[in-house]
Amino acid sequence: MRKTLTIALLLTIALIGVASPTSSLPRARNLTILYFNDIHGHLEPWKPDAKSDATIGGIARIATVVERIRRENRALRRSTVLLQAGDILQGTPLSAVYQGEPDIECFNIMGVDAMTLGNHEFDFGKSNVAKLVERADFPILSANVFWTDGRPFARASTVVESNGLRVGVLGLTTAETPSTTFPTNVADLTFDDPIRAARYAVPVLEPHCDIVVALTHLGVPEDRRLAAAVPAIDVIVGGHTHAKLITPERVGNTVIVQAQDYGRFLGRLDLRIEPDGRVLTERAELIPIDASIPDSKAVAEAVDRYSGKLKDRLSMFVGTTNVLLDGDRPTVRSKETTLGNLMADLSRNAAHTDMAFINSGSLRASILPGKVTFGDILTTLPFNTVILSVKLPGRTVREILGFSASLNPEEQIGGFLQVSGVRFVIENGQAREIFVGDAPLDDDRVYTVAVPDFLLAGGDGYTMIASATLERIDTGIVLTGLLVDHLRSRGVIDASIEGRIVRR
């Protein structure tokens, strides 16, 4: 580890270059940090409400707001930086098909100054990450990701100069990444403790800039710990937990901000940097991105060029649903939902097993009542998830459900399971009253279970599945294809809440 961190520090120094050491600022300076995070492929405006035609988000609208603020700040001789806090991938057909290419092109046009690697940046493998880094006109950072031989995987930090002000930006990626993506995607990589990495990297960066910003994809709880552990960080611009921080949090003298997700908001943080180095917050807001904001022509043209290629395929009618298939993050990651029941049932029936488990992180969006297109399905199920049939002892089933029950619903963790063929009660973070069909779970009986390949590989922390599997069958069944085939054969979907998962 000492060798790894030494190499990382040397790389950081090399990347900072020959910037002169910090001298006291001759006067107070003003800085605006613009930021967004967890856009998950939502480059186009989207509807948050089935009952309204109003759309929100859209990268071309965000670009318009960014340019307006930059123009105002230039007139005021105020510095501006634009930061992206990770997870640009996974969540829309555009992202699933083009794997971040249109996102990077849009960011180049709108002048993103730096981005950090999120865990979903690895969902299409290391070679795709390398492709995105090559395409980007801005640095994509992470100080705590290394090859297993100790070489840094990404650039650790950068210094962005704006109107004479030097903004040091350090990138950090969640150490949970290996359990949130398919293991082969991060083979030969290690994800170091981000706090330990920051403790080494910040002192190297600090002499070369006027303010230190940690651009993180760690989540708010970890950002709080980072701020307490490394007080030299002035601002943390975060992502990962999709938190809507209308009012910035403060730990000591460190300000923490995050702008929810999917391009709903552009965050704005106005700072005053005093000659003695103190950083004061003058203004903080989340700017709603809605239809009142016109598109940036150049960015809209880039989005349209990619989306036009997909339009015919995505608009293909597949079937109809009479009910809302609820895949919204807050619900599907905390309770039984109609979408979760449907996909778990389809998996169990197709694999001919006693029960089925689906990690809720594989369900990325709701499908609204009415006509369902292929684009709707690909938005909801963007991963190429394959279902396998495994044989597990009942005691392992109990352990699996106990792990799911232990997850804090407020944290909306993708490892929360949607189930079929089994029902249970969650009480005090434990799985109780577990029934398989109409019979209590038997610890000594062997059950057949349908699981995604992601879970069998230990994803989301379910390492007990692979270690306890007595037999496995690769069905070749793809989750997306299951839903398409079901809609085409049935024509209409009905799904309901059945009390499979009850919280007390």
Coordinates of N, CA and C in Angstrom, one line a residue, residues 269-495:
L269 N -22.9 27.1 -6.2 CA -22.3 27.4 -4.9 C -21.4 28.6 -5.1
D270 N -21.8 29.8 -4.6 CA -21.0 31.0 -4.7 C -20.1 31.2 -3.4
L271 N -18.8 31.3 -3.6 CA -17.9 31.4 -2.5 C -17.1 32.7 -2.6
R272 N -16.6 33.1 -1.4 CA -15.7 34.3 -1.3 C -14.5 33.8 -0.6
I273 N -13.4 33.9 -1.3 CA -12.1 33.4 -0.7 C -11.3 34.6 -0.2
E274 N -11.1 34.7 1.1 CA -10.4 35.9 1.7 C -8.9 35.8 1.5
P275 N -8.2 36.9 1.6 CA -6.8 36.9 1.4 C -6.1 36.0 2.4
D276 N -6.7 35.7 3.6 CA -6.0 34.8 4.6 C -6.4 33.4 4.3
G277 N -7.1 33.1 3.2 CA -7.4 31.7 2.9 C -8.8 31.2 3.4
R278 N -9.5 32.0 4.2 CA -10.8 31.6 4.6 C -11.8 31.5 3.4
V279 N -12.6 30.5 3.4 CA -13.6 30.3 2.4 C -15.0 30.5 2.9
L280 N -15.7 31.5 2.5 CA -17.0 31.9 3.0 C -18.1 31.6 1.9
T281 N -19.2 31.1 2.3 CA -20.3 30.8 1.4 C -21.2 32.0 1.3
E282 N -21.4 32.5 0.1 CA -22.3 33.7 -0.1 C -23.6 33.3 -0.6
R283 N -23.7 32.1 -1.4 CA -25.0 31.8 -2.0 C -24.9 30.3 -2.3
A284 N -26.0 29.6 -2.1 CA -26.1 28.2 -2.5 C -27.5 27.9 -2.9
E285 N -27.6 27.2 -4.1 CA -29.0 26.9 -4.6 C -28.9 25.7 -5.5
L286 N -30.0 25.0 -5.7 CA -30.2 24.0 -6.7 C -31.2 24.7 -7.7
I287 N -30.7 24.9 -8.9 CA -31.5 25.5 -10.0 C -32.3 24.5 -10.7
P288 N -33.7 24.6 -10.6 CA -34.5 23.6 -11.3 C -34.3 23.7 -12.8
I289 N -34.2 22.5 -13.5 CA -34.0 22.5 -14.9 C -35.4 22.0 -15.5
D290 N -36.1 22.9 -16.1 CA -37.4 22.6 -16.6 C -37.7 23.2 -18.0
A291 N -38.9 23.1 -18.5 CA -39.2 23.5 -19.8 C -39.1 25.0 -20.1
S292 N -39.0 25.8 -19.0 CA -38.9 27.3 -19.2 C -37.5 27.7 -19.7
I293 N -36.6 26.7 -19.6 CA -35.2 27.0 -20.0 C -35.0 26.5 -21.5
P294 N -34.6 27.4 -22.4 CA -34.3 27.0 -23.8 C -33.1 26.1 -23.9
D295 N -33.1 25.3 -25.0 CA -31.9 24.4 -25.2 C -30.7 25.2 -25.7
S296 N -29.5 24.8 -25.3 CA -28.3 25.2 -26.0 C -28.3 24.5 -27.4
K297 N -28.2 25.3 -28.4 CA -28.3 24.7 -29.8 C -27.3 23.7 -30.0
A298 N -26.0 23.9 -29.7 CA -25.0 23.0 -30.0 C -25.1 21.7 -29.3
V299 N -25.5 21.8 -28.0 CA -25.6 20.6 -27.2 C -26.9 19.8 -27.7
A300 N -28.0 20.5 -27.9 CA -29.2 19.8 -28.4 C -28.9 19.1 -29.7
E301 N -28.1 19.7 -30.6 CA -27.8 19.0 -31.9 C -27.0 17.7 -31.7
A302 N -26.1 17.7 -30.7 CA -25.4 16.5 -30.4 C -26.3 15.4 -29.8
V303 N -27.2 15.8 -28.9 CA -28.1 14.8 -28.4 C -29.0 14.2 -29.5
D304 N -29.5 15.1 -30.3 CA -30.5 14.7 -31.4 C -29.8 13.8 -32.4
R305 N -28.5 14.0 -32.6 CA -27.8 13.1 -33.6 C -27.8 11.7 -33.1
Y306 N -27.5 11.5 -31.8 CA -27.5 10.1 -31.3 C -28.9 9.6 -31.1
S307 N -29.8 10.4 -30.5 CA -31.2 9.8 -30.3 C -31.9 9.5 -31.6
G308 N -31.6 10.3 -32.7 CA -32.2 10.0 -33.9 C -31.9 8.6 -34.5
K309 N -30.8 8.2 -34.2 CA -30.4 6.8 -34.7 C -31.2 5.7 -34.0
L310 N -31.6 6.0 -32.8 CA -32.4 5.0 -32.0 C -33.9 5.1 -32.1
K311 N -34.4 6.2 -32.6 CA -35.8 6.6 -32.5 C -36.7 5.4 -33.0
D312 N -36.5 4.9 -34.2 CA -37.4 3.9 -34.8 C -37.4 2.7 -33.9
R313 N -36.3 2.2 -33.5 CA -36.2 1.0 -32.7 C -36.9 1.2 -31.3
L314 N -36.6 2.3 -30.7 CA -37.1 2.5 -29.4 C -38.6 2.8 -29.3
S315 N -39.2 3.3 -30.4 CA -40.6 3.6 -30.4 C -41.5 2.4 -30.8
M316 N -40.8 1.3 -31.0 CA -41.6 0.1 -31.4 C -42.5 -0.4 -30.3
F317 N -43.8 -0.5 -30.6 CA -44.8 -0.9 -29.6 C -44.6 -2.4 -29.2
V318 N -44.6 -2.7 -27.9 CA -44.5 -4.1 -27.4 C -45.7 -4.6 -26.8
G319 N -46.4 -3.8 -26.0 CA -47.6 -4.2 -25.3 C -48.2 -3.1 -24.5
T320 N -49.0 -3.5 -23.5 CA -49.7 -2.5 -22.6 C -49.6 -3.0 -21.2
T321 N -49.6 -2.0 -20.3 CA -49.7 -2.3 -18.9 C -50.9 -1.5 -18.3
N322 N -51.7 -2.2 -17.5 CA -52.9 -1.6 -16.9 C -52.5 -0.9 -15.6
V323 N -51.3 -1.1 -15.1 CA -50.9 -0.6 -13.8 C -49.5 0.1 -13.9
L324 N -49.2 0.9 -13.0 CA -47.9 1.5 -12.9 C -46.9 0.4 -12.4
L325 N -45.9 0.1 -13.2 CA -44.9 -0.8 -12.8 C -43.8 0.0 -12.1
D326 N -43.8 0.0 -10.8 CA -43.1 0.9 -10.0 C -41.6 0.5 -9.9
G327 N -40.7 1.2 -10.5 CA -39.3 1.0 -10.4 C -38.6 2.2 -9.9
D328 N -39.3 3.1 -9.4 CA -38.6 4.3 -8.9 C -37.7 4.0 -7.7
R329 N -36.5 4.6 -7.7 CA -35.4 4.3 -6.8 C -35.9 4.2 -5.3
P330 N -36.6 5.2 -4.8 CA -37.0 5.2 -3.4 C -37.9 4.0 -3.0
T331 N -38.7 3.6 -3.9 CA -39.7 2.5 -3.5 C -39.1 1.1 -3.8
V332 N -38.5 1.0 -5.0 CA -38.0 -0.4 -5.4 C -36.9 -0.8 -4.5
R333 N -36.1 0.1 -3.9 CA -35.0 -0.2 -3.1 C -35.3 -0.3 -1.6
S334 N -36.6 -0.3 -1.3 CA -37.0 -0.3 0.1 C -38.2 -1.2 0.4
K335 N -39.0 -1.5 -0.6 CA -40.2 -2.3 -0.4 C -40.6 -3.1 -1.6
E336 N -41.6 -4.0 -1.4 CA -42.2 -4.7 -2.5 C -42.8 -3.8 -3.5
T337 N -42.6 -4.0 -4.8 CA -43.3 -3.2 -5.8 C -43.8 -4.0 -6.9
T338 N -44.7 -3.4 -7.7 CA -45.3 -4.2 -8.8 C -44.3 -4.6 -9.9
L339 N -43.3 -3.7 -10.2 CA -42.3 -4.1 -11.1 C -41.4 -5.2 -10.6
G340 N -41.0 -5.1 -9.3 CA -40.2 -6.1 -8.7 C -40.9 -7.5 -8.7
N341 N -42.2 -7.5 -8.3 CA -43.0 -8.8 -8.3 C -43.0 -9.4 -9.7
L342 N -43.3 -8.5 -10.7 CA -43.4 -9.0 -12.1 C -42.1 -9.6 -12.6
M343 N -41.0 -8.9 -12.4 CA -39.7 -9.4 -12.9 C -39.2 -10.7 -12.1
A344 N -39.5 -10.7 -10.8 CA -39.1 -11.9 -10.1 C -40.0 -13.1 -10.5
D345 N -41.3 -12.8 -10.7 CA -42.2 -13.9 -11.2 C -41.8 -14.5 -12.5
L346 N -41.5 -13.5 -13.4 CA -41.0 -14.0 -14.8 C -39.8 -14.8 -14.7
S347 N -38.8 -14.4 -13.8 CA -37.6 -15.2 -13.7 C -37.8 -16.6 -13.1
R348 N -38.7 -16.6 -12.1 CA -38.9 -17.9 -11.4 C -39.7 -18.9 -12.4
N349 N -40.6 -18.3 -13.1 CA -41.4 -19.2 -14.1 C -40.5 -19.7 -15.2
A350 N -39.6 -18.8 -15.7 CA -38.8 -19.2 -16.9 C -37.7 -20.2 -16.5
A351 N -37.2 -20.0 -15.2 CA -36.2 -21.0 -14.7 C -36.7 -22.2 -14.1
H352 N -38.0 -22.2 -13.8 CA -38.7 -23.4 -13.2 C -38.1 -23.7 -11.8
T353 N -38.1 -22.6 -11.0 CA -37.4 -22.8 -9.7 C -38.5 -22.5 -8.6
D354 N -38.1 -22.8 -7.3 CA -38.9 -22.6 -6.2 C -39.1 -21.2 -5.9
M355 N -38.1 -20.4 -6.1 CA -38.2 -19.0 -5.8 C -37.2 -18.2 -6.7
A356 N -37.3 -16.9 -6.6 CA -36.5 -16.0 -7.4 C -36.1 -14.8 -6.6
F357 N -34.9 -14.3 -6.8 CA -34.5 -13.0 -6.2 C -34.0 -12.1 -7.3
I358 N -34.4 -10.8 -7.2 CA -33.9 -9.8 -8.2 C -33.4 -8.7 -7.4
N359 N -32.1 -8.3 -7.5 CA -31.6 -7.1 -6.9 C -32.2 -5.9 -7.4
S360 N -32.8 -5.0 -6.6 CA -33.5 -3.9 -7.1 C -32.7 -2.9 -7.8
G361 N -31.4 -2.9 -7.7 CA -30.5 -2.0 -8.5 C -30.5 -2.3 -10.0
S362 N -31.0 -3.5 -10.3 CA -31.1 -3.8 -11.8 C -32.4 -3.2 -12.4
L363 N -33.3 -2.7 -11.6 CA -34.5 -2.1 -12.1 C -34.4 -0.6 -12.0
R364 N -34.3 0.1 -13.1 CA -33.8 1.5 -13.1 C -34.9 2.5 -13.3
A365 N -36.1 2.1 -13.6 CA -37.1 3.2 -13.8 C -38.5 2.5 -13.8
S366 N -39.5 3.3 -13.6 CA -40.9 2.8 -13.7 C -41.4 2.7 -15.1
I367 N -42.4 1.9 -15.4 CA -43.1 1.9 -16.7 C -44.5 2.4 -16.4
L368 N -44.9 3.4 -17.0 CA -46.2 4.1 -16.7 C -47.3 3.3 -17.4
P369 N -48.5 3.4 -16.8 CA -49.7 2.7 -17.4 C -49.9 3.2 -18.8
G370 N -50.3 2.2 -19.7 CA -50.6 2.5 -21.1 C -49.7 1.7 -22.0
K371 N -49.5 2.2 -23.2 CA -48.6 1.5 -24.2 C -47.2 1.5 -23.7
V372 N -46.6 0.3 -24.0 CA -45.2 0.1 -23.6 C -44.3 -0.1 -24.8
T373 N -43.3 0.7 -25.0 CA -42.4 0.6 -26.1 C -41.1 -0.1 -25.7
F374 N -40.3 -0.5 -26.7 CA -39.0 -1.1 -26.5 C -38.1 -0.2 -25.7
G375 N -38.3 1.1 -26.0 CA -37.5 2.1 -25.3 C -37.8 2.2 -23.8
D376 N -39.1 2.0 -23.5 CA -39.5 2.0 -22.1 C -38.8 0.8 -21.3
I377 N -38.8 -0.3 -22.0 CA -38.2 -1.5 -21.4 C -36.7 -1.4 -21.2
L378 N -36.1 -0.9 -22.2 CA -34.6 -0.7 -22.1 C -34.2 0.3 -21.1
T379 N -35.1 1.4 -20.9 CA -34.9 2.3 -19.8 C -35.0 1.7 -18.5
T380 N -36.0 0.8 -18.3 CA -36.2 0.1 -17.0 C -35.2 -1.0 -16.8
L381 N -34.7 -1.7 -17.8 CA -33.8 -2.8 -17.7 C -32.6 -2.6 -18.6
P382 N -31.7 -1.6 -18.3 CA -30.6 -1.3 -19.1 C -29.5 -2.3 -19.1
F383 N -29.4 -3.2 -18.1 CA -28.3 -4.1 -17.9 C -28.6 -5.4 -18.7
N384 N -27.5 -6.0 -19.2 CA -27.7 -7.3 -19.9 C -27.7 -8.4 -18.9
T385 N -28.7 -8.4 -18.0 CA -28.8 -9.3 -16.9 C -29.2 -10.7 -17.3
V386 N -28.5 -11.7 -17.0 CA -28.8 -13.1 -17.3 C -29.2 -13.8 -16.1
I387 N -30.3 -14.6 -16.2 CA -30.8 -15.4 -15.0 C -30.2 -16.8 -15.0
L388 N -29.8 -17.2 -13.8 CA -29.3 -18.5 -13.6 C -30.2 -19.3 -12.6
S389 N -30.2 -20.6 -12.6 CA -30.8 -21.4 -11.7 C -29.8 -22.1 -10.8
V390 N -29.9 -21.9 -9.5 CA -29.0 -22.5 -8.5 C -29.7 -23.3 -7.5
K391 N -29.0 -24.2 -6.9 CA -29.5 -25.0 -5.7 C -28.9 -24.5 -4.5
L392 N -29.7 -24.1 -3.5 CA -29.1 -23.5 -2.2 C -29.8 -24.2 -1.0
P393 N -29.0 -24.4 0.0 CA -29.6 -24.9 1.3 C -30.6 -23.8 1.9
G394 N -31.6 -24.2 2.6 CA -32.5 -23.3 3.2 C -31.8 -22.3 4.1
R395 N -30.8 -22.8 4.8 CA -30.1 -21.8 5.7 C -29.4 -20.7 5.0
T396 N -29.0 -21.0 3.7 CA -28.4 -19.9 2.9 C -29.5 -18.9 2.4
V397 N -30.6 -19.5 2.1 CA -31.8 -18.6 1.7 C -32.1 -17.7 2.8
R398 N -32.1 -18.2 4.1 CA -32.4 -17.4 5.2 C -31.3 -16.3 5.4
E399 N -30.0 -16.7 5.1 CA -29.0 -15.7 5.2 C -29.1 -14.6 4.2
I400 N -29.5 -15.0 3.0 CA -29.7 -14.0 1.9 C -30.8 -13.0 2.2
L401 N -31.9 -13.5 2.6 CA -33.0 -12.7 3.0 C -32.7 -11.8 4.2
G402 N -31.9 -12.3 5.1 CA -31.5 -11.6 6.3 C -30.6 -10.4 5.9
F403 N -29.7 -10.7 4.9 CA -28.8 -9.6 4.4 C -29.7 -8.5 3.8
S404 N -30.6 -8.9 2.9 CA -31.5 -7.9 2.3 C -32.3 -7.1 3.3
A405 N -32.8 -7.8 4.3 CA -33.6 -7.1 5.4 C -32.8 -6.1 6.2
S406 N -31.5 -6.4 6.3 CA -30.6 -5.6 7.1 C -30.2 -4.2 6.5
L407 N -30.5 -4.1 5.2 CA -30.1 -2.9 4.5 C -31.1 -1.7 4.9
N408 N -30.5 -0.6 5.2 CA -31.2 0.6 5.6 C -32.1 1.1 4.4
P409 N -33.4 1.1 4.6 CA -34.2 1.6 3.4 C -34.0 3.1 3.1
E410 N -33.6 3.9 4.0 CA -33.3 5.3 3.7 C -32.1 5.5 2.8
E411 N -31.2 4.5 2.8 CA -30.0 4.6 2.0 C -30.3 4.1 0.5
Q412 N -31.5 3.5 0.3 CA -31.9 3.1 -1.0 C -30.8 2.3 -1.7
I413 N -30.4 1.2 -1.1 CA -29.3 0.4 -1.6 C -29.8 -0.6 -2.6
G414 N -29.1 -0.7 -3.7 CA -29.6 -1.6 -4.8 C -29.6 -3.1 -4.5
G415 N -29.0 -3.5 -3.4 CA -29.0 -4.9 -3.0 C -30.3 -5.3 -2.4
F416 N -31.2 -4.4 -2.1 CA -32.5 -4.8 -1.6 C -33.2 -5.7 -2.6
L417 N -33.7 -6.9 -2.1 CA -34.2 -7.9 -3.1 C -35.7 -7.8 -3.3
Q418 N -36.1 -7.9 -4.5 CA -37.5 -8.2 -4.9 C -37.6 -9.7 -5.1
V419 N -38.7 -10.3 -4.7 CA -38.8 -11.8 -4.5 C -40.0 -12.4 -5.2
S420 N -39.9 -13.7 -5.5 CA -41.0 -14.5 -6.0 C -41.0 -15.8 -5.3
G421 N -42.1 -16.4 -5.0 CA -42.2 -17.7 -4.4 C -41.8 -17.7 -2.9
V422 N -41.6 -16.6 -2.3 CA -41.3 -16.5 -0.9 C -41.9 -15.2 -0.3
R423 N -42.2 -15.3 0.9 CA -42.7 -14.1 1.6 C -42.1 -14.1 3.0
F424 N -41.9 -12.9 3.5 CA -41.3 -12.7 4.8 C -41.6 -11.4 5.4
V425 N -41.2 -11.2 6.7 CA -41.4 -10.0 7.4 C -40.1 -9.4 7.8
I426 N -40.0 -8.1 7.6 CA -38.7 -7.4 8.0 C -39.1 -6.7 9.3
E427 N -38.3 -7.1 10.4 CA -38.6 -6.5 11.7 C -37.2 -6.3 12.4
N428 N -37.0 -5.0 12.7 CA -35.7 -4.6 13.4 C -34.5 -5.1 12.5
G429 N -34.6 -4.9 11.2 CA -33.5 -5.2 10.3 C -33.3 -6.7 10.1
Q430 N -34.2 -7.5 10.5 CA -34.0 -9.0 10.4 C -35.2 -9.6 9.6
A431 N -34.9 -10.7 8.9 CA -36.0 -11.4 8.1 C -36.6 -12.4 9.0
R432 N -37.9 -12.3 9.2 CA -38.6 -13.2 10.1 C -39.8 -13.8 9.4
E433 N -40.4 -14.9 9.9 CA -41.6 -15.5 9.4 C -41.5 -15.8 7.9
I434 N -40.4 -16.5 7.5 CA -40.1 -16.8 6.1 C -40.9 -18.0 5.6
F435 N -41.6 -17.8 4.6 CA -42.4 -18.9 4.0 C -42.0 -19.1 2.5
V436 N -41.8 -20.3 2.1 CA -41.6 -20.7 0.7 C -42.9 -21.3 0.2
G437 N -43.7 -20.7 -0.6 CA -45.0 -21.1 -0.9 C -45.8 -21.0 0.3
D438 N -46.5 -22.1 0.7 CA -47.3 -22.1 1.9 C -46.6 -22.7 3.1
A439 N -45.3 -23.1 3.0 CA -44.6 -23.8 4.1 C -43.5 -23.0 4.6
P440 N -43.3 -23.0 5.9 CA -42.1 -22.3 6.5 C -40.8 -22.8 5.9
L441 N -39.9 -21.8 5.7 CA -38.6 -22.2 5.2 C -37.9 -23.2 6.0
D442 N -37.4 -24.3 5.4 CA -36.7 -25.4 6.0 C -35.2 -25.2 5.8
D443 N -34.4 -25.0 6.9 CA -33.0 -24.7 6.8 C -32.3 -25.9 6.1
D444 N -32.8 -27.1 6.3 CA -32.1 -28.3 5.8 C -32.5 -28.8 4.4
R445 N -33.5 -28.1 3.9 CA -34.0 -28.5 2.6 C -33.2 -27.8 1.5
V446 N -33.0 -28.4 0.3 CA -32.3 -27.7 -0.8 C -33.4 -27.2 -1.7
Y447 N -33.3 -25.9 -2.0 CA -34.3 -25.2 -2.9 C -33.6 -24.8 -4.2
T448 N -34.4 -24.7 -5.2 CA -33.9 -24.1 -6.5 C -34.3 -22.6 -6.5
V449 N -33.3 -21.8 -6.9 CA -33.5 -20.3 -6.8 C -33.0 -19.7 -8.1
A450 N -33.9 -18.8 -8.7 CA -33.4 -18.1 -9.9 C -32.8 -16.8 -9.4
V451 N -31.6 -16.5 -9.9 CA -30.9 -15.3 -9.5 C -30.2 -14.7 -10.7
P452 N -30.0 -13.4 -10.7 CA -29.2 -12.7 -11.8 C -27.7 -13.1 -11.7
D453 N -27.1 -13.1 -12.8 CA -25.6 -13.5 -12.8 C -24.8 -12.5 -11.9
F454 N -25.3 -11.3 -11.8 CA -24.6 -10.3 -11.0 C -24.6 -10.8 -9.5
L455 N -25.7 -11.3 -9.0 CA -25.7 -11.7 -7.6 C -24.9 -13.0 -7.4
L456 N -24.9 -13.9 -8.4 CA -24.1 -15.1 -8.3 C -22.7 -14.8 -8.3
A457 N -22.3 -13.7 -8.9 CA -20.9 -13.3 -8.9 C -20.5 -12.5 -7.6
G458 N -21.4 -12.4 -6.7 CA -21.1 -11.7 -5.4 C -21.5 -10.3 -5.4
G459 N -22.2 -9.8 -6.4 CA -22.6 -8.4 -6.5 C -23.5 -8.0 -5.4
D460 N -23.4 -6.7 -5.0 CA -24.1 -6.1 -3.9 C -23.9 -6.8 -2.6
G461 N -22.8 -7.5 -2.4 CA -22.4 -8.1 -1.2 C -22.9 -9.5 -0.9
Y462 N -23.6 -10.1 -2.0 CA -24.1 -11.4 -1.8 C -23.1 -12.6 -2.1
T463 N -22.0 -12.5 -1.4 CA -21.0 -13.5 -1.6 C -21.4 -14.9 -1.2
M464 N -22.4 -15.0 -0.3 CA -22.8 -16.3 0.2 C -23.5 -17.1 -0.8
I465 N -24.0 -16.5 -1.9 CA -24.7 -17.3 -2.9 C -23.7 -18.2 -3.7
A466 N -22.6 -17.7 -4.2 CA -21.7 -18.5 -4.9 C -21.0 -19.6 -4.0
S467 N -20.7 -19.2 -2.7 CA -20.0 -20.1 -1.9 C -20.9 -21.3 -1.4
A468 N -22.2 -21.0 -1.4 CA -23.1 -22.1 -0.9 C -23.8 -22.8 -2.1
T469 N -23.6 -22.4 -3.3 CA -24.4 -23.0 -4.4 C -23.9 -24.5 -4.6
L470 N -24.9 -25.4 -4.6 CA -24.6 -26.8 -4.8 C -24.7 -27.2 -6.2
E471 N -25.4 -26.5 -7.0 CA -25.5 -26.8 -8.5 C -26.0 -25.5 -9.2
R472 N -25.5 -25.3 -10.4 CA -26.0 -24.1 -11.1 C -26.3 -24.5 -12.6
I473 N -27.3 -23.8 -13.1 CA -27.6 -24.0 -14.5 C -27.7 -22.6 -15.2
D474 N -26.8 -22.5 -16.2 CA -26.9 -21.2 -17.0 C -28.0 -21.3 -18.0
T475 N -29.1 -20.6 -17.7 CA -30.3 -20.7 -18.5 C -30.2 -19.9 -19.8
G476 N -29.3 -18.9 -19.8 CA -29.3 -18.1 -21.0 C -30.4 -17.1 -21.1
I477 N -31.3 -17.0 -20.1 CA -32.4 -16.1 -20.1 C -32.0 -14.7 -19.8
V478 N -32.3 -13.7 -20.6 CA -31.9 -12.3 -20.4 C -33.2 -11.6 -19.8
L479 N -33.0 -10.9 -18.7 CA -34.1 -10.2 -18.1 C -34.9 -9.3 -19.0
T480 N -34.2 -8.6 -19.8 CA -34.9 -7.7 -20.8 C -35.8 -8.5 -21.7
G481 N -35.3 -9.6 -22.2 CA -36.0 -10.4 -23.2 C -37.2 -11.1 -22.5
L482 N -37.1 -11.4 -21.2 CA -38.3 -11.9 -20.5 C -39.5 -11.0 -20.5
L483 N -39.2 -9.7 -20.3 CA -40.3 -8.8 -20.3 C -40.9 -8.5 -21.7
V484 N -40.0 -8.4 -22.7 CA -40.5 -8.3 -24.0 C -41.3 -9.4 -24.5
D485 N -40.9 -10.6 -24.2 CA -41.6 -11.8 -24.6 C -43.0 -11.9 -23.9
H486 N -42.9 -11.6 -22.6 CA -44.2 -11.6 -21.8 C -45.2 -10.6 -22.4
L487 N -44.8 -9.4 -22.7 CA -45.7 -8.4 -23.2 C -46.2 -8.9 -24.6
R488 N -45.4 -9.4 -25.4 CA -45.8 -9.8 -26.8 C -46.8 -11.0 -26.7
S489 N -46.6 -11.9 -25.7 CA -47.5 -13.1 -25.7 C -48.8 -12.7 -25.0
R490 N -48.7 -11.9 -23.9 CA -49.9 -11.6 -23.2 C -50.6 -10.3 -23.7
G491 N -49.8 -9.4 -24.3 CA -50.4 -8.2 -24.8 C -50.7 -7.1 -23.7
V492 N -51.1 -7.6 -22.5 CA -51.5 -6.7 -21.4 C -50.9 -7.2 -20.1
I493 N -50.3 -6.3 -19.3 CA -49.7 -6.7 -18.0 C -50.7 -6.2 -16.9
D494 N -50.8 -7.1 -15.9 CA -51.4 -6.8 -14.6 C -50.5 -7.3 -13.6
A495 N -50.2 -6.4 -12.6 CA -49.4 -6.8 -11.5 C -49.9 -6.1 -10.2

